[in-house]
Coordinates of C-alpha atoms in Angstrom, one line a residue:
M1268 CA -18.3 -17.3 7.4
S1269 CA -22.1 -17.6 6.6
E1270 CA -23.3 -20.8 5.2
A1271 CA -24.6 -18.6 2.1
S1272 CA -21.4 -17.4 1.1
L1273 CA -19.5 -18.7 -2.0
K1274 CA -16.1 -20.4 -2.5
I1275 CA -14.6 -18.5 -5.2
A1276 CA -11.3 -18.8 -7.0
V1277 CA -9.9 -15.9 -8.8
V1278 CA -7.4 -16.9 -11.5
G1279 CA -5.1 -14.1 -12.9
P1280 CA -2.2 -12.2 -12.6
T1281 CA -1.3 -10.2 -9.5
H1282 CA 2.0 -8.8 -7.8
P1283 CA 4.8 -8.7 -8.6
Y1284 CA 3.2 -8.5 -12.0
K1285 CA 2.3 -4.9 -12.8
G1286 CA -0.3 -3.2 -14.6
G1287 CA -4.0 -2.4 -14.6
V1288 CA -5.1 -5.8 -15.0
A1289 CA -3.3 -7.4 -12.1
S1290 CA -4.2 -4.5 -10.0
H1291 CA -7.9 -5.4 -10.7
T1292 CA -7.7 -9.0 -10.0
T1293 CA -6.2 -8.3 -6.6
T1294 CA -8.6 -5.6 -6.0
L1295 CA -11.4 -8.0 -7.1
A1296 CA -10.2 -10.3 -4.6
H1297 CA -10.3 -8.3 -1.9
E1298 CA -13.9 -6.9 -2.7
L1299 CA -15.2 -10.4 -2.8
E1300 CA -13.6 -11.2 0.4
Q1301 CA -15.1 -8.2 2.0
A1302 CA -18.7 -9.3 0.7
G1303 CA -18.3 -12.1 3.1
H1304 CA -17.0 -14.8 0.3
D1305 CA -14.4 -17.7 0.8
V1306 CA -11.9 -16.7 -1.7
T1307 CA -8.7 -17.8 -2.9
L1308 CA -6.3 -16.0 -5.6
V1309 CA -4.8 -18.4 -8.2
S1310 CA -1.8 -16.5 -9.6
W1311 CA 1.3 -17.2 -11.6
S1312 CA 5.0 -17.9 -10.9
H1313 CA 5.6 -17.6 -14.6
L1314 CA 3.5 -15.5 -16.9
Y1315 CA 4.2 -15.2 -20.5
P1316 CA 7.2 -15.7 -22.4
S1317 CA 9.1 -12.1 -23.3
F1318 CA 8.0 -12.4 -27.1
F1319 CA 4.3 -12.0 -26.2
Y1320 CA 5.1 -9.2 -23.8
P1321 CA 8.6 -7.3 -24.5
G1322 CA 8.5 -5.1 -21.6
E1323 CA 9.2 -6.0 -18.2
Q1324 CA 6.5 -8.0 -16.7
S1325 CA 7.1 -7.3 -12.9
V1326 CA 7.4 -4.9 -10.5
P1327 CA 11.1 -4.4 -9.7
S1328 CA 12.5 -6.4 -6.8
K1329 CA 12.3 -3.8 -4.2
G1330 CA 9.2 -2.2 -5.7
D1331 CA 6.1 -1.7 -3.9
P1332 CA 2.9 -3.2 -5.0
D1333 CA 0.4 -1.2 -7.2
V1334 CA -2.2 -2.1 -4.8
P1335 CA -2.3 -4.1 -1.4
P1336 CA -1.4 -7.7 -1.8
F1337 CA -4.6 -10.3 -1.1
P1338 CA -3.3 -12.5 1.8
R1339 CA -4.7 -15.8 0.6
T1340 CA -2.7 -16.0 -3.0
V1341 CA -1.4 -18.8 -4.5
R1342 CA 1.2 -18.4 -7.1
A1343 CA 1.0 -22.0 -8.5
L1344 CA 0.8 -21.5 -12.4
S1345 CA 3.6 -21.7 -14.7
W1346 CA 3.5 -21.1 -18.4
A1347 CA 6.4 -23.5 -18.7
R1348 CA 4.7 -26.3 -16.6
P1349 CA 1.4 -26.9 -18.1
D1350 CA 1.0 -29.7 -15.4
S1351 CA 0.8 -26.8 -13.0
L1352 CA -2.5 -25.8 -14.4
I1353 CA -3.7 -29.6 -14.1
S1354 CA -2.8 -29.6 -10.5
A1355 CA -4.3 -26.2 -9.5
G1356 CA -7.5 -27.1 -11.4
R1357 CA -8.1 -30.4 -9.4
R1358 CA -7.8 -28.2 -6.3
L1359 CA -10.8 -26.2 -7.3
R1360 CA -13.2 -29.0 -7.8
D1361 CA -15.2 -28.1 -4.7
V1362 CA -15.4 -24.3 -5.3
D1363 CA -18.6 -22.8 -6.3
L1364 CA -17.3 -20.3 -8.9
V1365 CA -14.1 -20.1 -11.0
V1366 CA -13.6 -16.4 -12.0
V1367 CA -10.8 -16.5 -14.7
V1368 CA -9.4 -13.0 -16.0
H1369 CA -8.5 -13.4 -19.6
V1370 CA -5.7 -11.0 -20.7
I1371 CA -4.2 -12.1 -24.3
P1372 CA -5.3 -15.1 -26.3
P1373 CA -2.2 -17.3 -26.1
V1374 CA -3.1 -18.1 -22.7
V1375 CA -6.4 -19.8 -23.4
P1376 CA -5.3 -23.1 -24.0
L1377 CA -4.0 -22.8 -20.5
H1378 CA -7.0 -21.7 -19.0
L1379 CA -8.9 -24.3 -20.7
T1380 CA -6.5 -27.0 -19.2
L1381 CA -7.3 -25.5 -15.6
L1382 CA -11.1 -25.7 -16.0
R1383 CA -11.0 -28.9 -17.3
A1384 CA -9.1 -30.3 -14.3
A1385 CA -11.5 -28.3 -12.1
G1386 CA -14.4 -30.0 -13.7
V1387 CA -15.9 -27.0 -15.4
G1388 CA -18.2 -27.4 -18.3
R1389 CA -21.3 -25.7 -19.3
T1390 CA -22.8 -26.2 -16.1
A1391 CA -25.9 -24.6 -17.3
I1392 CA -26.3 -27.9 -19.3
S1393 CA -24.4 -30.3 -17.0
G1394 CA -25.5 -29.3 -13.8
H1395 CA -22.0 -30.6 -12.2
G1396 CA -18.8 -28.9 -11.2
P1397 CA -18.2 -25.1 -10.4
R1398 CA -19.7 -22.3 -12.3
S1399 CA -17.2 -20.6 -14.8
V1400 CA -17.1 -16.8 -15.3
V1401 CA -14.5 -15.1 -17.6
I1402 CA -13.8 -11.4 -17.0
A1403 CA -12.5 -10.2 -20.4
H1404 CA -10.6 -6.9 -20.4
N1405 CA -10.0 -7.1 -24.0
V1406 CA -11.7 -10.0 -25.9
L1407 CA -9.3 -9.4 -28.7
P1408 CA -6.0 -7.5 -28.2
H1409 CA -5.7 -3.8 -29.6
E1410 CA -3.1 -5.5 -32.2
P1411 CA -4.6 -9.0 -32.9
H1412 CA -2.7 -11.8 -34.5
P1413 CA -4.0 -14.6 -36.9
G1414 CA -5.6 -17.4 -34.8
D1415 CA -6.9 -14.9 -31.8
S1416 CA -10.4 -15.2 -32.8
A1417 CA -10.5 -18.8 -33.0
L1418 CA -8.9 -19.3 -29.5
M1419 CA -11.5 -17.0 -28.1
R1420 CA -14.3 -18.7 -30.0
T1421 CA -13.1 -22.1 -28.5
F1422 CA -12.8 -20.3 -24.9
F1423 CA -16.3 -18.8 -25.0
R1424 CA -18.0 -22.0 -25.9
R1425 CA -16.5 -24.0 -23.0
V1426 CA -17.6 -21.3 -20.3
D1427 CA -20.9 -20.3 -18.6
A1428 CA -20.6 -16.4 -18.8
V1429 CA -18.1 -13.8 -20.2
V1430 CA -18.1 -10.2 -18.1
V1431 CA -17.0 -7.3 -20.3
H1432 CA -16.7 -3.5 -19.8
S1433 CA -18.3 -1.9 -22.6
A1434 CA -21.0 -2.4 -25.1
E1435 CA -18.7 -2.9 -27.9
Q1436 CA -16.8 -5.5 -26.3
A1437 CA -20.1 -7.1 -25.6
R1438 CA -20.9 -7.3 -29.3
L1439 CA -17.4 -8.9 -29.9
A1440 CA -17.9 -11.6 -27.6
R1441 CA -21.2 -12.5 -28.9
E1442 CA -19.9 -12.6 -32.6
L1443 CA -17.3 -15.2 -31.1
D1444 CA -20.1 -17.4 -29.8
A1445 CA -20.1 -16.3 -26.0
E1446 CA -23.7 -17.3 -24.9
H1447 CA -24.4 -15.5 -21.8
V1448 CA -22.5 -12.0 -21.8
V1449 CA -22.8 -9.5 -18.9
V1450 CA -21.6 -5.7 -19.3
T1451 CA -20.7 -3.9 -16.3
D1452 CA -18.5 -0.9 -15.5
L1453 CA -14.9 -1.6 -14.9
P1454 CA -14.6 -0.5 -11.1
P1455 CA -11.8 1.6 -10.0
H1456 CA -8.7 0.0 -8.9
L1457 CA -6.4 3.0 -8.8
P1458 CA -2.3 2.9 -8.1
G1459 CA -0.5 5.2 -6.5
G1460 CA -2.2 6.1 -3.2
A1461 CA -3.7 9.5 -2.4
P1462 CA -3.1 12.7 -4.0
V1463 CA -0.4 14.7 -3.1
E1464 CA -0.7 18.6 -2.4
R1465 CA -0.2 20.6 -5.8
A1466 CA 2.1 23.6 -6.0
E1467 CA 0.2 26.5 -7.8
H1468 CA 0.8 26.7 -11.5
H1469 CA -0.1 29.9 -13.8
G1470 CA 0.5 29.0 -17.2
P1471 CA -0.1 26.9 -20.1
A1472 CA -1.2 23.4 -19.5
R1473 CA 1.3 20.7 -18.6
L1474 CA 0.4 17.5 -20.3
L1475 CA 1.0 14.2 -19.2
A1476 CA 0.8 10.5 -21.0
L1477 CA 1.1 8.0 -18.5
G1478 CA 1.7 4.2 -19.0
L1479 CA 2.7 1.7 -21.6
V1480 CA 3.3 3.6 -25.2
R1481 CA 1.8 1.3 -27.9
G1482 CA 0.6 2.5 -31.2
Y1483 CA -2.9 2.4 -30.6
K1484 CA -2.7 5.0 -27.7
G1485 CA -2.2 7.8 -30.3
I1486 CA 0.5 9.7 -28.6
D1487 CA 2.1 10.3 -32.1
V1488 CA -1.2 12.3 -32.9
L1489 CA -0.9 14.4 -29.9
M1490 CA 2.7 15.4 -30.6
R1491 CA 1.8 16.1 -34.2
A1492 CA -0.8 18.3 -32.9
M1493 CA 1.6 20.2 -30.8
L1494 CA 3.8 21.0 -33.4
R1495 CA 1.0 23.7 -34.4
V1496 CA 0.6 24.9 -31.2
P1497 CA 3.4 26.7 -29.0
D1498 CA 3.9 26.9 -24.9
V1499 CA 1.9 23.7 -23.9
T1500 CA 4.3 20.9 -22.6
L1501 CA 3.9 17.2 -22.5
T1502 CA 5.7 14.3 -20.5
V1503 CA 5.8 10.8 -21.5
A1504 CA 6.1 8.4 -18.9
G1505 CA 6.1 4.9 -19.1
E1506 CA 7.8 1.8 -20.9
I1507 CA 8.1 2.4 -24.8
W1508 CA 7.8 -0.4 -27.2
G1509 CA 8.7 -1.0 -30.7
D1510 CA 8.1 1.4 -33.6
A1511 CA 5.4 3.8 -31.6
G1512 CA 8.4 4.3 -29.4
D1513 CA 10.6 5.3 -32.3
E1514 CA 8.0 7.6 -33.9
L1515 CA 7.9 9.3 -30.5
R1516 CA 11.7 9.9 -29.9
R1517 CA 11.8 11.2 -33.4
L1518 CA 9.0 13.5 -33.0
A1519 CA 10.5 14.5 -29.8
E1520 CA 13.9 15.9 -31.5
H1521 CA 11.8 18.2 -33.7
R1522 CA 13.1 22.0 -33.0
S1523 CA 9.4 23.1 -32.1
L1524 CA 9.0 20.2 -29.4
R1525 CA 12.7 19.5 -28.3
D1526 CA 12.4 22.0 -25.1
R1527 CA 8.5 21.2 -24.5
V1528 CA 8.5 17.1 -24.5
R1529 CA 9.9 15.2 -21.7
I1530 CA 10.4 11.4 -22.4
H1531 CA 10.8 9.5 -19.2
S1532 CA 10.9 5.6 -20.6
G1533 CA 10.4 2.7 -18.3
Y1534 CA 8.0 1.5 -15.3
V1535 CA 6.7 4.1 -13.1
P1536 CA 6.5 2.8 -9.7
A1537 CA 3.7 3.2 -7.6
D1538 CA 5.2 5.7 -5.0
R1539 CA 5.9 7.8 -8.2
I1540 CA 2.5 8.0 -9.8
A1541 CA 0.9 10.6 -7.4
P1542 CA 3.7 13.2 -7.3
L1543 CA 4.0 12.8 -11.1
L1544 CA 0.1 13.5 -11.6
G1545 CA 0.6 16.4 -9.0
Q1546 CA 2.8 18.1 -11.6
H1547 CA 0.7 18.1 -14.4
D1548 CA -2.9 19.6 -15.3
V1549 CA -4.1 17.4 -18.0
L1550 CA -4.0 13.7 -18.7
T1551 CA -3.8 12.9 -22.4
L1552 CA -5.8 9.9 -23.8
T1553 CA -5.8 10.4 -27.3
Y1554 CA -6.1 6.8 -28.1
R1555 CA -6.8 5.6 -31.7
S1556 CA -8.9 2.5 -30.0
A1557 CA -9.9 1.7 -26.6
T1558 CA -12.1 -0.7 -24.6
A1559 CA -12.5 0.1 -20.9
S1560 CA -9.8 2.2 -19.0
Q1561 CA -9.8 3.7 -15.5
N1562 CA -7.3 6.4 -16.5
V1563 CA -10.1 9.2 -16.4
L1564 CA -10.9 8.2 -12.9
L1565 CA -7.3 8.1 -12.0
A1566 CA -6.9 11.6 -13.4
H1567 CA -9.9 12.9 -12.0
E1568 CA -8.9 11.4 -8.3
H1569 CA -5.8 13.4 -8.6
G1570 CA -7.6 16.7 -9.8
L1571 CA -6.3 16.3 -13.5
A1572 CA -8.5 17.5 -16.5
V1573 CA -8.6 15.0 -19.4
L1574 CA -8.1 15.3 -22.9
A1575 CA -9.6 11.8 -24.6
S1576 CA -10.6 10.4 -27.8
D1577 CA -14.1 9.6 -27.7
V1578 CA -13.6 6.0 -27.8
G1579 CA -14.1 3.1 -25.6
T1580 CA -15.8 4.3 -22.1
F1581 CA -14.1 7.6 -22.3
G1582 CA -17.1 9.5 -23.6
D1583 CA -19.1 8.2 -20.7
Q1584 CA -16.4 9.3 -17.9
V1585 CA -15.5 12.8 -19.5
R1586 CA -17.9 15.9 -19.1
D1587 CA -16.8 17.4 -22.4
G1588 CA -15.9 21.0 -21.4
V1589 CA -16.6 20.5 -17.9
D1590 CA -13.8 18.5 -16.4
G1591 CA -11.9 17.3 -19.9
Y1592 CA -12.2 17.6 -23.4
L1593 CA -13.4 14.8 -26.0
V1594 CA -12.1 14.4 -29.6
P1595 CA -12.7 12.3 -32.5
P1596 CA -10.0 9.3 -32.7
E1597 CA -6.9 10.6 -34.8
D1598 CA -8.4 13.8 -35.6
E1599 CA -5.3 16.1 -35.3
D1600 CA -7.2 19.1 -36.1
A1601 CA -9.6 18.5 -33.0
I1602 CA -6.8 18.0 -30.7
V1603 CA -5.0 21.6 -32.0
E1604 CA -8.2 23.5 -31.2
V1605 CA -8.3 22.0 -27.5
L1606 CA -4.5 22.6 -27.4
Q1607 CA -4.7 26.2 -28.6
R1608 CA -7.5 26.9 -25.7
L1609 CA -4.9 25.2 -23.1
T1610 CA -2.6 27.8 -23.7
D1611 CA -4.5 30.1 -21.6
P1612 CA -3.8 29.8 -17.9
A1613 CA -7.6 30.9 -17.1
E1614 CA -8.9 27.9 -19.1
V1615 CA -6.4 25.4 -17.6
A1616 CA -7.7 26.7 -14.2
R1617 CA -11.5 26.6 -15.4
V1618 CA -11.3 23.1 -16.6
R1619 CA -9.5 21.7 -13.6
G1620 CA -12.0 23.4 -11.2
G1621 CA -14.6 21.1 -12.8
V1622 CA -13.0 18.1 -12.0
R1623 CA -14.7 16.0 -9.1
P1624 CA -13.3 13.1 -7.4
P1625 CA -14.6 9.9 -8.5
D1626 CA -16.7 7.3 -6.0
L1627 CA -13.9 4.6 -5.7
H1628 CA -16.3 2.4 -3.7
A1629 CA -19.9 1.8 -4.7
P1630 CA -19.0 0.7 -8.3
W1631 CA -17.3 -2.3 -6.5
A1632 CA -20.6 -3.2 -4.8
R1633 CA -22.5 -3.6 -8.2
Y1634 CA -19.5 -5.6 -9.5
V1635 CA -19.5 -8.1 -6.9
G1636 CA -23.5 -8.4 -6.9
T1637 CA -23.0 -9.1 -10.8
L1638 CA -20.7 -12.0 -10.0
E1639 CA -22.9 -13.3 -7.4
A1640 CA -26.0 -13.6 -9.6
L1641 CA -23.9 -15.4 -12.2
S1642 CA -23.2 -17.8 -9.5
S1643 CA -26.5 -19.5 -10.1
P1644 CA -27.0 -21.9 -12.5
D1645 CA -30.2 -21.2 -13.1
A1646 CA -29.5 -17.6 -14.1
I1647 CA -27.1 -18.9 -16.8
A1648 CA -29.2 -21.8 -18.1
D1649 CA -31.8 -19.6 -19.7
P1650 CA -30.6 -17.6 -22.7
T1651 CA -33.4 -15.3 -23.0
L1652 CA -32.5 -13.7 -19.6
P1653 CA -31.0 -10.5 -19.7
T1654 CA -27.4 -9.5 -18.6
P1655 CA -27.6 -8.0 -15.0
G1656 CA -25.5 -4.6 -14.3
R1657 CA -25.6 -3.4 -17.9
R1658 CA -25.2 0.4 -18.1
R1659 CA -27.5 2.7 -20.4
S1660 CA -25.5 4.8 -22.8
R1661 CA -25.2 8.4 -23.0
L1662 CA -28.3 8.3 -25.4
G1663 CA -30.6 6.2 -22.6
R1664 CA -30.5 3.0 -24.3
V1665 CA -31.5 0.1 -21.9
A1666 CA -30.6 -3.4 -23.5
D1667 CA -33.1 -5.8 -21.5
R1668 CA -37.0 -5.6 -21.0
A1669 CA -37.9 -5.4 -17.2
E1670 CA -40.2 -8.2 -17.6
D1671 CA -37.0 -10.3 -18.4
L1672 CA -35.3 -8.8 -15.5
V1673 CA -38.2 -9.8 -13.0
T1674 CA -37.8 -13.5 -14.3
F1675 CA -33.9 -13.2 -13.8
A1676 CA -35.0 -12.0 -10.0
R1677 CA -37.3 -15.1 -9.5
L1678 CA -34.4 -17.6 -10.6
V1679 CA -31.7 -15.7 -8.3
R1680 CA -33.9 -15.4 -5.5
D1681 CA -35.1 -19.1 -5.5
R1682 CA -31.4 -20.1 -5.2
R1683 CA -30.4 -17.7 -2.6
R1684 CA -30.4 -17.9 0.8
P1685 CA -30.2 -14.8 3.2
R1686 CA -26.6 -14.3 4.7
L1687 CA -28.3 -11.8 7.3
E1688 CA -31.4 -12.9 9.2
L1689 CA -32.8 -9.5 9.8
E1690 CA -36.1 -9.0 11.5
P1691 CA -38.0 -5.7 11.8
S1692 CA -37.2 -5.9 15.4
D1693 CA -33.6 -5.3 14.6
F1694 CA -34.4 -1.5 13.6
P1695 CA -34.8 1.0 16.4
S1696 CA -37.7 3.1 16.3
W1697 CA -35.9 6.1 14.8
V1698 CA -35.5 4.3 11.4
R1699 CA -38.7 5.6 9.9
A1700 CA -40.3 4.7 6.4
T1701 CA -40.8 8.7 6.0
D1702 CA -38.1 10.7 7.2
V1703 CA -35.9 14.2 7.1
L1704 CA -32.2 14.0 7.2
A1705 CA -31.6 17.6 8.3
H1706 CA -28.4 17.2 10.7
D1707 CA -25.1 15.4 9.7
D1708 CA -25.3 13.3 13.3
E1709 CA -28.6 11.6 12.0
A1710 CA -26.3 10.3 8.9
V1711 CA -23.9 9.3 11.5
R1712 CA -26.1 7.5 13.4
A1713 CA -27.4 5.6 10.7
H1714 CA -23.7 4.6 9.9
E1715 CA -23.1 3.3 13.1
L1716 CA -26.2 1.2 12.9
V1717 CA -25.3 -0.4 9.4
R1718 CA -22.3 -1.5 11.2
E1719 CA -24.1 -3.1 14.2
L1720 CA -26.5 -4.9 11.8
D1721 CA -23.3 -6.1 10.0
L1722 CA -24.4 -4.9 6.8
P1723 CA -22.1 -5.1 3.6
R1724 CA -19.9 -1.8 3.3
G1725 CA -22.1 0.8 1.6
G1726 CA -21.6 4.3 0.0
D1727 CA -21.3 7.3 1.9
A1728 CA -23.5 8.0 5.4
I1729 CA -25.8 10.0 3.4
S1730 CA -26.4 6.9 1.1
E1731 CA -26.7 4.6 3.8
W1732 CA -29.3 6.8 5.9
A1733 CA -31.6 6.8 2.9
A1734 CA -31.2 3.2 1.7
L1735 CA -31.6 2.1 5.7
G1736 CA -35.1 3.4 5.8
A1737 CA -35.9 1.6 2.7
L1738 CA -34.5 -1.8 3.9
E1739 CA -36.6 -1.3 7.1
V1740 CA -39.8 -1.0 4.9
L1741 CA -38.7 -4.0 2.8
I1742 CA -37.8 -6.1 5.9
G1743 CA -41.1 -5.2 7.4
M1744 CA -43.1 -6.5 4.6
S1745 CA -45.3 -9.6 5.5
D1746 CA -43.9 -12.6 3.5
R1747 CA -43.3 -15.1 6.2
G1748 CA -39.5 -14.9 5.6
R1749 CA -40.0 -16.0 2.1
R1750 CA -37.8 -13.1 0.5
D1751 CA -40.0 -13.4 -2.5
A1752 CA -40.5 -9.5 -3.2
L1753 CA -40.1 -8.4 -6.7
I1754 CA -38.0 -5.2 -6.3
I1755 CA -36.6 -2.8 -8.8
D1756 CA -34.1 -0.5 -7.6
A1757 CA -33.3 2.5 -9.6
S1758 CA -30.7 4.1 -7.1
G1759 CA -27.7 3.9 -9.1
S1760 CA -24.5 2.0 -8.0
G1761 CA -23.9 5.0 -5.4
S1762 CA -26.6 3.5 -3.1
P1763 CA -26.0 0.4 -1.1
F1764 CA -29.7 -0.7 -1.0
G1765 CA -29.6 -3.2 -3.5
R1766 CA -26.6 -4.9 -2.0
W1767 CA -28.1 -4.8 1.1
A1768 CA -31.3 -6.3 0.0
R1769 CA -29.2 -9.1 -1.5
A1770 CA -27.4 -9.8 1.8
A1771 CA -31.0 -10.2 3.3
G1772 CA -32.0 -12.9 0.8
Y1773 CA -34.0 -10.7 -1.9
A1774 CA -33.0 -10.5 -5.5
P1775 CA -33.3 -6.8 -6.5
V1776 CA -33.0 -5.8 -10.0
E1777 CA -31.1 -2.9 -10.3
V1778 CA -31.6 -0.2 -13.0
E1779 CA -28.3 2.0 -13.3
L1780 CA -28.9 5.3 -15.0
T1781 CA -26.4 7.6 -16.8
G1782 CA -27.1 10.8 -19.1
A1783 CA -30.5 11.7 -19.3
R1784 CA -32.5 10.9 -16.3
S1785 CA -36.1 9.3 -16.9
S1786 CA -35.8 6.2 -14.8
M1787 CA -39.3 4.8 -14.6
T1788 CA -40.0 5.0 -18.2
L1789 CA -37.3 2.3 -18.5
L1790 CA -39.5 -0.4 -16.7
D1791 CA -41.4 -2.3 -19.5
V1792 CA -43.3 -4.7 -17.1
D1793 CA -46.8 -5.7 -16.6
T1794 CA -49.1 -3.6 -14.9
A1795 CA -49.4 -4.5 -11.2
T1796 CA -46.3 -6.7 -11.2
L1797 CA -43.7 -5.3 -8.6
D1798 CA -43.8 -5.4 -4.9
V1799 CA -41.1 -2.4 -4.4
V1800 CA -39.7 0.2 -6.3
T1801 CA -36.9 2.4 -4.6
R1802 CA -35.3 5.5 -6.2
L1803 CA -32.8 6.7 -3.4
H1804 CA -29.9 9.2 -2.9
P1805 CA -27.6 9.8 -4.9
D1806 CA -29.8 9.3 -7.8
D1807 CA -32.9 10.5 -6.2
A1808 CA -35.8 12.1 -7.7
G1809 CA -36.0 15.9 -8.3
A1810 CA -38.9 18.2 -9.0
A1811 CA -38.4 17.7 -12.9
D1812 CA -38.9 14.1 -12.8
V1813 CA -41.1 13.1 -9.6
D1814 CA -44.4 13.2 -11.4
E1815 CA -43.2 10.9 -14.1
T1816 CA -41.7 8.6 -11.2
L1817 CA -44.8 8.4 -9.4
T1818 CA -47.0 7.7 -12.8
Q1819 CA -44.9 4.7 -13.8
A1820 CA -44.6 3.4 -10.7
G1821 CA -48.2 3.8 -10.1
W1822 CA -48.9 1.0 -12.8
A1823 CA -45.8 -1.0 -12.5
L1824 CA -46.5 -1.7 -8.6
R1825 CA -49.2 -4.3 -7.4
A1826 CA -51.7 -3.0 -4.8
G1827 CA -50.2 -2.3 -1.7
G1828 CA -46.7 -2.2 -3.5
L1829 CA -44.0 0.5 -2.4
L1830 CA -42.4 3.2 -3.7
C1831 CA -39.6 4.6 -1.8
L1832 CA -37.6 7.5 -2.8
T1833 CA -35.6 10.3 -1.5
L1834 CA -36.1 14.0 -2.7
P1835 CA -33.4 17.0 -2.0
V1836 CA -35.3 19.9 -0.4
G1837 CA -34.0 23.5 -0.5
G1838 CA -31.7 25.6 -2.7
T1839 CA -32.2 26.9 -6.3
G1840 CA -32.5 25.7 -9.7
E1841 CA -35.3 24.2 -11.8
D1842 CA -34.8 20.6 -10.5
V1843 CA -35.3 21.3 -6.6
I1844 CA -38.2 20.8 -3.7
G1845 CA -38.1 24.4 -2.3
G1846 CA -39.2 23.7 0.9
A1847 CA -42.0 22.2 3.2
A1848 CA -45.1 23.4 1.1
D1849 CA -43.6 22.2 -2.2
L1850 CA -43.1 18.7 -0.3
R1851 CA -46.8 18.7 0.6
A1852 CA -47.9 19.4 -3.0
V1853 CA -45.6 16.4 -4.1
I1854 CA -47.4 14.3 -1.6
A1855 CA -50.9 15.6 -2.9
R1856 CA -49.8 14.6 -6.5
A1857 CA -48.9 11.4 -4.9
S1858 CA -52.3 10.8 -3.7
D1859 CA -53.7 11.9 -7.1
A1860 CA -51.5 9.3 -8.6
G1861 CA -53.1 6.7 -6.3
F1862 CA -50.5 6.5 -3.3
S1863 CA -50.9 6.8 0.3
L1864 CA -48.3 8.2 2.3
V1865 CA -46.6 5.8 4.8
G1866 CA -45.9 7.9 7.9
D1867 CA -46.3 11.9 7.6
V1868 CA -43.9 14.9 7.2
D1869 CA -46.2 17.0 9.3
G1870 CA -45.4 18.2 12.8
A1871 CA -42.0 17.5 14.0
L1872 CA -40.6 16.8 10.4
T1873 CA -42.0 20.1 9.1
A1874 CA -40.4 21.8 12.1
R1875 CA -36.9 20.0 11.3
L1876 CA -37.1 21.2 7.7
R1877 CA -37.8 24.7 8.5
H1878 CA -34.9 24.6 11.1
A1879 CA -32.6 23.1 8.6
S1880 CA -33.3 25.9 5.9
R1881 CA -32.5 28.7 8.7
V1882 CA -29.1 27.4 9.6
S1883 CA -28.0 26.2 6.4
A1884 CA -24.6 27.9 5.3
D1885 CA -25.4 27.6 1.6
P1886 CA -28.8 29.2 0.5
E1887 CA -28.4 27.8 -3.0
A1888 CA -27.6 24.4 -2.0
A1889 CA -30.4 21.6 -0.9
H1890 CA -30.4 21.7 3.2
A1891 CA -32.2 18.6 3.9
L1892 CA -33.0 15.2 2.3
V1893 CA -36.6 13.6 2.7
R1894 CA -37.4 10.1 2.3
L1895 CA -40.7 9.2 1.3
T1896 CA -42.3 6.0 1.4
L1897 CA -45.8 5.4 -0.6
R1898 CA -48.1 2.6 -0.6
R1899 CA -50.1 1.9 -3.7
R1900 CA -53.7 1.8 -3.4

């Protein structure tokens, strides 16, 4: 274990408790351990009384876990034994960070008991005891009760930071006196294993509503819309509670739905999820309200399109008309319009054809990095600091000014020591600042070197190739081992560069982009402030925005500062670099913007580009990836 790793206690539900929160908690423990930290998962032997959760809380005794259990799990907590919280808390006094997974407000007094016993206070003020972070899946329940807000306000006042998964939840947390709130995407923790082979289906859409049935999920709105549209079918699979369940059963008995709606009441075990998804075409998420959910990712992983209300994070996850449909919440007419389209087998095939499997690995790198940053008492101490990891909305908003991000980077850098003592000599000569990836075996070689250098798990091999050259450039900067370069990484969560830079002792500020792409205009920094700017695969620059990237980086970088970016070359379309001649034109424009190329793309590299274009199997796709490193004059 590296001396710079953290001792972390994750407090939350895990197997045999079921559901998305338990899966997320367990996966989080695995990911933190894989990042090199000393992790203990502190869980429950007895969770809530049944009046808080009237369904079955646990997986059946012979049922498989939704996700692989975490080996270092201590099931020490019991609702019926408050003293168990005190005993468990005292054993956590020597950890660096306590991460508490918040589920429902009635558990808050128990969590506060544990934190008090662990010596947790507002460490930003006291400077003693473990740091404390709450992961709030829902700041308040979908169906709140009197007293919930008061409990959450007390909770938030006594911890250092709160992590939430949507901007709306961040607003609510701040209203409840959370001092330091971080917004970051909910990373995937999908139950059910790999997709199964799908049988061919030529007919109207087969809809699926999967999971716990409660009023806020709006399945009744969907079923009333189905009364007006023939042919489409619906399966409701999950535990059914109270009045919402009674309404569904009543609607299902209607003469026009009786043969088209099947209700399978009860827990859906992990080994049944993939086969069930494989028998349907569209996952329905017609919620009245939502916060963050991974159900869209689950559907897309198994090849289903999605019909979702535009609430919570669904609007960022569903490409309307491409891999699913977005409708206003509780808008029966809008749902009817979509269902009418889904009676056409050709439309079903078209929208399912737009589905792409989600990235299940890179989002965790960003999530773990957020918690690593919050382990710093200096980062938490300053209330003016930004919230790292916050995503842009679909309108392209950015929450924080980049000069604040630079301040944040300095504070985290001052605390962090490198886990990996990398030197320029650790990189073989074939890792170049400027290079061309034209063959798959080059990416495989980069992947093998990543493992040899013991770098944290990254994205795919191409992303690793792109990031490896940028890391070599960063390590090669003359800073006498201080690791004090100020870095803006606009490569997105699919790139491992930011994670690798942190492992080497740097504190990069990561700007993740979604929606409209204009990365460099996000950086509101003083002229000549930054040492390094990166924009690497998969969120590389294209023909449409490379000039803007050059211009903005030109004034943000200090003299001698480096811009490292990747460009896809070849193929057709408005946003591509056509070939070697176009690439040389980009380099010429970079020179006009005040940059000098580090390395060259002439000679052998140009020949490799031309060879890649000749052997490309798809003339419409990019046939090579170019990494350019440019030095600000």
